[in-house]
Amino acid sequence: MQGSILSRDKILKKINEGEIKISPYSIDNVCPAGYDLTLSNEFRYYKTHIKNVIINENTDYTNYTEKILIEDGGYLTLLPKETVLGITEEKITLSNNLCGLLNGRSRFARMGLFIHITAFFMNPGISNRQVLEIYNSSPYVLKLKPGTKICQFIFLNMDGSAKYSGKFVNQDLLIFF
């Protein structure tokens, strides 16, 4: 089978067959061609006192960011032109013949909110929560509420099979924080 985007019925079939695992899972989050992921209360702010960062294969974002947890009922305040790292509540596990794309939702893009700046491709065989590179391009202070359906995961059939084994293979709370 050639690569293709999975429709709602194919997503549900792959979930039932165990090729897609989502935890926590809600059938209400299955869309016509994807799955809505919710924003966790875990974030990383960039340290502002650092003026220069050398970018290379050894650059570690944890050296340049600070952890923050938002209490129940709270919001994360994102200033104009500010970037923060967030993470989804859901952990996605894919079989080795599936991969995916992480996409922001248009309702938030229309407010100038970028949910995932550049690294939108999700490799086959992943089993992790999705880190979000969130950027406020608007002139407004935006308040992000944990639990919001913030982005969508698009599932793709691969032409072949492979498994990701890179640096972020087990990206989860322990890695993110």
PDB file of C-alpha atoms in Angstrom:
ATOM      1  CA  MET A   1       0.000   0.000   0.000  1.00  0.00           C
ATOM      2  CA  GLN A   2       1.303   3.472  -0.896  1.00  0.00           C
ATOM      3  CA  GLY A   3       1.585   6.171   1.781  1.00  0.00           C
ATOM      4  CA  SER A   4      -1.723   7.855   2.586  1.00  0.00           C
ATOM      5  CA  ILE A   5      -3.479   9.884   5.282  1.00  0.00           C
ATOM      6  CA  LEU A   6      -5.751   7.760   7.458  1.00  0.00           C
ATOM      7  CA  SER A   7      -9.434   8.690   7.652  1.00  0.00           C
ATOM      8  CA  ARG A   8     -11.474   8.443  10.861  1.00  0.00           C
ATOM      9  CA  ASP A   9     -12.651   4.895  10.120  1.00  0.00           C
ATOM     10  CA  LYS A  10      -9.081   3.753   9.320  1.00  0.00           C
ATOM     11  CA  ILE A  11      -7.760   5.424  12.507  1.00  0.00           C
ATOM     12  CA  LEU A  12     -10.376   3.602  14.586  1.00  0.00           C
ATOM     13  CA  LYS A  13      -9.504   0.327  12.831  1.00  0.00           C
ATOM     14  CA  LYS A  14      -5.760   0.806  13.530  1.00  0.00           C
ATOM     15  CA  ILE A  15      -6.552   1.607  17.184  1.00  0.00           C
ATOM     16  CA  ASN A  16      -8.645  -1.574  17.486  1.00  0.00           C
ATOM     17  CA  GLU A  17      -5.834  -3.587  15.851  1.00  0.00           C
ATOM     18  CA  GLY A  18      -3.240  -2.107  18.253  1.00  0.00           C
ATOM     19  CA  GLU A  19      -1.217  -0.383  15.503  1.00  0.00           C
ATOM     20  CA  ILE A  20      -2.055   2.984  17.074  1.00  0.00           C
ATOM     21  CA  LYS A  21      -2.099   3.407  20.846  1.00  0.00           C
ATOM     22  CA  ILE A  22      -3.152   6.657  22.497  1.00  0.00           C
ATOM     23  CA  SER A  23      -3.103   7.211  26.245  1.00  0.00           C
ATOM     24  CA  PRO A  24      -5.230   8.786  27.570  1.00  0.00           C
ATOM     25  CA  TYR A  25      -7.659   8.035  24.735  1.00  0.00           C
ATOM     26  CA  SER A  26     -11.053   9.574  23.944  1.00  0.00           C
ATOM     27  CA  ILE A  27     -13.130   8.634  20.922  1.00  0.00           C
ATOM     28  CA  ASP A  28     -14.371  12.253  20.984  1.00  0.00           C
ATOM     29  CA  ASN A  29     -10.873  13.359  19.896  1.00  0.00           C
ATOM     30  CA  VAL A  30     -10.899  11.262  16.710  1.00  0.00           C
ATOM     31  CA  CYS A  31     -11.438  13.655  13.791  1.00  0.00           C
ATOM     32  CA  PRO A  32     -12.272  13.037  10.115  1.00  0.00           C
ATOM     33  CA  ALA A  33      -8.522  12.721   9.325  1.00  0.00           C
ATOM     34  CA  GLY A  34      -6.635  12.857  12.629  1.00  0.00           C
ATOM     35  CA  TYR A  35      -6.714  12.955  16.406  1.00  0.00           C
ATOM     36  CA  ASP A  36      -6.938  16.116  18.559  1.00  0.00           C
ATOM     37  CA  LEU A  37      -4.215  16.272  21.229  1.00  0.00           C
ATOM     38  CA  THR A  38      -4.573  18.255  24.445  1.00  0.00           C
ATOM     39  CA  LEU A  39      -2.122  20.640  26.048  1.00  0.00           C
ATOM     40  CA  SER A  40      -0.516  19.443  29.277  1.00  0.00           C
ATOM     41  CA  ASN A  41       0.254  21.695  32.251  1.00  0.00           C
ATOM     42  CA  GLU A  42       4.020  21.153  31.779  1.00  0.00           C
ATOM     43  CA  PHE A  43       6.093  23.847  30.040  1.00  0.00           C
ATOM     44  CA  ARG A  44       9.662  25.023  29.530  1.00  0.00           C
ATOM     45  CA  TYR A  45      10.408  28.751  29.280  1.00  0.00           C
ATOM     46  CA  TYR A  46      13.598  29.994  27.656  1.00  0.00           C
ATOM     47  CA  LYS A  47      16.034  31.617  30.079  1.00  0.00           C
ATOM     48  CA  THR A  48      16.322  35.296  29.167  1.00  0.00           C
ATOM     49  CA  HIS A  49      19.742  36.003  30.713  1.00  0.00           C
ATOM     50  CA  ILE A  50      21.526  33.831  28.122  1.00  0.00           C
ATOM     51  CA  LYS A  51      22.480  35.925  25.098  1.00  0.00           C
ATOM     52  CA  ASN A  52      24.330  33.469  22.826  1.00  0.00           C
ATOM     53  CA  VAL A  53      23.786  29.795  22.114  1.00  0.00           C
ATOM     54  CA  ILE A  54      25.983  27.749  19.827  1.00  0.00           C
ATOM     55  CA  ILE A  55      23.768  25.435  17.790  1.00  0.00           C
ATOM     56  CA  ASN A  56      25.244  22.018  16.989  1.00  0.00           C
ATOM     57  CA  GLU A  57      24.423  18.338  17.488  1.00  0.00           C
ATOM     58  CA  ASN A  58      25.298  18.593  21.197  1.00  0.00           C
ATOM     59  CA  THR A  59      23.062  21.593  22.008  1.00  0.00           C
ATOM     60  CA  ASP A  60      20.656  20.561  24.780  1.00  0.00           C
ATOM     61  CA  TYR A  61      17.489  22.645  25.143  1.00  0.00           C
ATOM     62  CA  THR A  62      17.269  21.762  28.855  1.00  0.00           C
ATOM     63  CA  ASN A  63      20.373  23.910  29.488  1.00  0.00           C
ATOM     64  CA  TYR A  64      18.564  26.976  28.131  1.00  0.00           C
ATOM     65  CA  THR A  65      15.076  26.485  29.510  1.00  0.00           C
ATOM     66  CA  GLU A  66      13.359  26.431  32.901  1.00  0.00           C
ATOM     67  CA  LYS A  67      10.562  24.085  33.950  1.00  0.00           C
ATOM     68  CA  ILE A  68       7.152  25.363  34.964  1.00  0.00           C
ATOM     69  CA  LEU A  69       3.967  23.558  35.978  1.00  0.00           C
ATOM     70  CA  ILE A  70       0.598  25.302  35.743  1.00  0.00           C
ATOM     71  CA  GLU A  71      -1.742  24.565  38.649  1.00  0.00           C
ATOM     72  CA  ASP A  72      -5.272  23.261  38.016  1.00  0.00           C
ATOM     73  CA  GLY A  73      -7.485  26.002  36.619  1.00  0.00           C
ATOM     74  CA  GLY A  74      -4.476  28.157  35.741  1.00  0.00           C
ATOM     75  CA  TYR A  75      -3.148  29.522  32.473  1.00  0.00           C
ATOM     76  CA  LEU A  76       0.253  29.908  30.865  1.00  0.00           C
ATOM     77  CA  THR A  77       0.818  33.539  29.854  1.00  0.00           C
ATOM     78  CA  LEU A  78       2.600  33.846  26.508  1.00  0.00           C
ATOM     79  CA  LEU A  79       3.822  37.328  25.622  1.00  0.00           C
ATOM     80  CA  PRO A  80       3.977  38.626  22.026  1.00  0.00           C
ATOM     81  CA  LYS A  81       7.001  37.219  20.139  1.00  0.00           C
ATOM     82  CA  GLU A  82       7.654  34.704  22.943  1.00  0.00           C
ATOM     83  CA  THR A  83       8.389  30.991  22.483  1.00  0.00           C
ATOM     84  CA  VAL A  84       7.753  28.256  25.038  1.00  0.00           C
ATOM     85  CA  LEU A  85       7.952  24.480  24.907  1.00  0.00           C
ATOM     86  CA  GLY A  86       4.839  22.538  25.859  1.00  0.00           C
ATOM     87  CA  ILE A  87       3.909  18.873  25.723  1.00  0.00           C
ATOM     88  CA  THR A  88       0.732  16.952  24.997  1.00  0.00           C
ATOM     89  CA  GLU A  89      -1.189  14.987  27.604  1.00  0.00           C
ATOM     90  CA  GLU A  90      -1.455  12.048  25.253  1.00  0.00           C
ATOM     91  CA  LYS A  91       1.232   9.519  24.549  1.00  0.00           C
ATOM     92  CA  ILE A  92       1.127   8.252  20.962  1.00  0.00           C
ATOM     93  CA  THR A  93       2.533   4.837  20.053  1.00  0.00           C
ATOM     94  CA  LEU A  94       2.765   3.924  16.365  1.00  0.00           C
ATOM     95  CA  SER A  95       3.546   0.634  14.665  1.00  0.00           C
ATOM     96  CA  ASN A  96       6.585   0.544  12.378  1.00  0.00           C
ATOM     97  CA  ASN A  97       4.455   1.015   9.257  1.00  0.00           C
ATOM     98  CA  LEU A  98       2.826   4.252  10.428  1.00  0.00           C
ATOM     99  CA  CYS A  99       4.194   7.774  10.828  1.00  0.00           C
ATOM    100  CA  GLY A 100       2.520  11.103  11.403  1.00  0.00           C
ATOM    101  CA  LEU A 101       2.344  14.851  11.129  1.00  0.00           C
ATOM    102  CA  LEU A 102       1.656  17.234  13.988  1.00  0.00           C
ATOM    103  CA  ASN A 103      -0.490  20.147  12.938  1.00  0.00           C
ATOM    104  CA  GLY A 104      -1.724  23.244  14.755  1.00  0.00           C
ATOM    105  CA  ARG A 105      -5.434  24.004  14.724  1.00  0.00           C
ATOM    106  CA  SER A 106      -6.621  26.857  12.499  1.00  0.00           C
ATOM    107  CA  ARG A 107      -8.738  28.443  15.254  1.00  0.00           C
ATOM    108  CA  PHE A 108      -5.543  29.183  17.181  1.00  0.00           C
ATOM    109  CA  ALA A 109      -3.428  30.035  14.110  1.00  0.00           C
ATOM    110  CA  ARG A 110      -5.965  32.777  13.360  1.00  0.00           C
ATOM    111  CA  MET A 111      -5.004  34.315  16.697  1.00  0.00           C
ATOM    112  CA  GLY A 112      -1.296  34.269  15.772  1.00  0.00           C
ATOM    113  CA  LEU A 113      -0.459  31.158  17.777  1.00  0.00           C
ATOM    114  CA  PHE A 114       2.032  28.732  16.248  1.00  0.00           C
ATOM    115  CA  ILE A 115       1.711  25.345  17.940  1.00  0.00           C
ATOM    116  CA  HIS A 116       4.564  23.532  16.282  1.00  0.00           C
ATOM    117  CA  ILE A 117       7.175  25.742  14.643  1.00  0.00           C
ATOM    118  CA  THR A 118       9.167  23.336  12.452  1.00  0.00           C
ATOM    119  CA  ALA A 119       9.549  19.748  13.644  1.00  0.00           C
ATOM    120  CA  PHE A 120       6.143  18.480  12.535  1.00  0.00           C
ATOM    121  CA  PHE A 121       7.118  14.994  11.291  1.00  0.00           C
ATOM    122  CA  MET A 122       6.596  12.085  13.697  1.00  0.00           C
ATOM    123  CA  ASN A 123       8.667   9.013  12.909  1.00  0.00           C
ATOM    124  CA  PRO A 124       7.413   5.430  12.639  1.00  0.00           C
ATOM    125  CA  GLY A 125       7.512   3.338  15.787  1.00  0.00           C
ATOM    126  CA  ILE A 126       7.430   6.313  18.188  1.00  0.00           C
ATOM    127  CA  SER A 127       5.995   5.895  21.657  1.00  0.00           C
ATOM    128  CA  ASN A 128       5.952   9.278  23.338  1.00  0.00           C
ATOM    129  CA  ARG A 129       4.182  12.491  24.150  1.00  0.00           C
ATOM    130  CA  GLN A 130       4.587  15.244  21.581  1.00  0.00           C
ATOM    131  CA  VAL A 131       6.681  18.282  22.481  1.00  0.00           C
ATOM    132  CA  LEU A 132       5.199  21.489  21.099  1.00  0.00           C
ATOM    133  CA  GLU A 133       7.300  24.464  19.993  1.00  0.00           C
ATOM    134  CA  ILE A 134       4.735  27.177  20.798  1.00  0.00           C
ATOM    135  CA  TYR A 135       5.211  30.733  19.505  1.00  0.00           C
ATOM    136  CA  ASN A 136       3.038  33.829  19.909  1.00  0.00           C
ATOM    137  CA  SER A 137       3.292  35.847  16.679  1.00  0.00           C
ATOM    138  CA  SER A 138       0.389  38.115  17.645  1.00  0.00           C
ATOM    139  CA  PRO A 139       0.562  41.563  19.241  1.00  0.00           C
ATOM    140  CA  TYR A 140      -1.535  40.223  22.152  1.00  0.00           C
ATOM    141  CA  VAL A 141      -0.725  38.460  25.396  1.00  0.00           C
ATOM    142  CA  LEU A 142      -2.175  34.974  24.938  1.00  0.00           C
ATOM    143  CA  LYS A 143      -3.226  32.767  27.840  1.00  0.00           C
ATOM    144  CA  LEU A 144      -2.979  29.041  27.204  1.00  0.00           C
ATOM    145  CA  LYS A 145      -5.179  26.739  29.242  1.00  0.00           C
ATOM    146  CA  PRO A 146      -3.947  23.203  29.910  1.00  0.00           C
ATOM    147  CA  GLY A 147      -6.501  20.639  28.715  1.00  0.00           C
ATOM    148  CA  THR A 148      -7.260  22.585  25.520  1.00  0.00           C
ATOM    149  CA  LYS A 149      -7.380  20.554  22.306  1.00  0.00           C
ATOM    150  CA  ILE A 150      -4.350  22.419  20.964  1.00  0.00           C
ATOM    151  CA  CYS A 151      -3.185  20.434  17.925  1.00  0.00           C
ATOM    152  CA  GLN A 152      -3.979  17.480  15.709  1.00  0.00           C
ATOM    153  CA  PHE A 153      -1.997  14.329  14.935  1.00  0.00           C
ATOM    154  CA  ILE A 154      -2.362  13.179  11.318  1.00  0.00           C
ATOM    155  CA  PHE A 155      -1.640   9.466  10.789  1.00  0.00           C
ATOM    156  CA  LEU A 156       0.087   8.252   7.620  1.00  0.00           C
ATOM    157  CA  ASN A 157       0.556   4.766   6.184  1.00  0.00           C
ATOM    158  CA  MET A 158       4.176   4.254   5.155  1.00  0.00           C
ATOM    159  CA  ASP A 159       5.348   2.560   2.013  1.00  0.00           C
ATOM    160  CA  GLY A 160       7.502   0.080   3.927  1.00  0.00           C
ATOM    161  CA  SER A 161       8.476  -0.252   7.576  1.00  0.00           C
ATOM    162  CA  ALA A 162      11.030   1.450   9.839  1.00  0.00           C
ATOM    163  CA  LYS A 163      11.498   2.412  13.475  1.00  0.00           C
ATOM    164  CA  TYR A 164      12.773   5.669  14.949  1.00  0.00           C
ATOM    165  CA  SER A 165      15.658   5.232  17.397  1.00  0.00           C
ATOM    166  CA  GLY A 166      16.980   8.784  17.744  1.00  0.00           C
ATOM    167  CA  LYS A 167      17.621  11.142  20.644  1.00  0.00           C
ATOM    168  CA  PHE A 168      13.956  11.610  21.583  1.00  0.00           C
ATOM    169  CA  VAL A 169      12.826   7.988  21.220  1.00  0.00           C
ATOM    170  CA  ASN A 170      11.301   7.893  24.739  1.00  0.00           C
ATOM    171  CA  GLN A 171      10.208  11.493  25.032  1.00  0.00           C
ATOM    172  CA  ASP A 172       7.940  11.750  28.040  1.00  0.00           C
ATOM    173  CA  LEU A 173       7.714  13.575  31.363  1.00  0.00           C
ATOM    174  CA  LEU A 174      11.091  12.216  32.496  1.00  0.00           C
ATOM    175  CA  ILE A 175      12.854  13.447  29.343  1.00  0.00           C
ATOM    176  CA  PHE A 176      10.910  16.685  28.990  1.00  0.00           C
ATOM    177  CA  PHE A 177      11.478  17.642  32.606  1.00  0.00           C
TER     178      PHE A 177
END
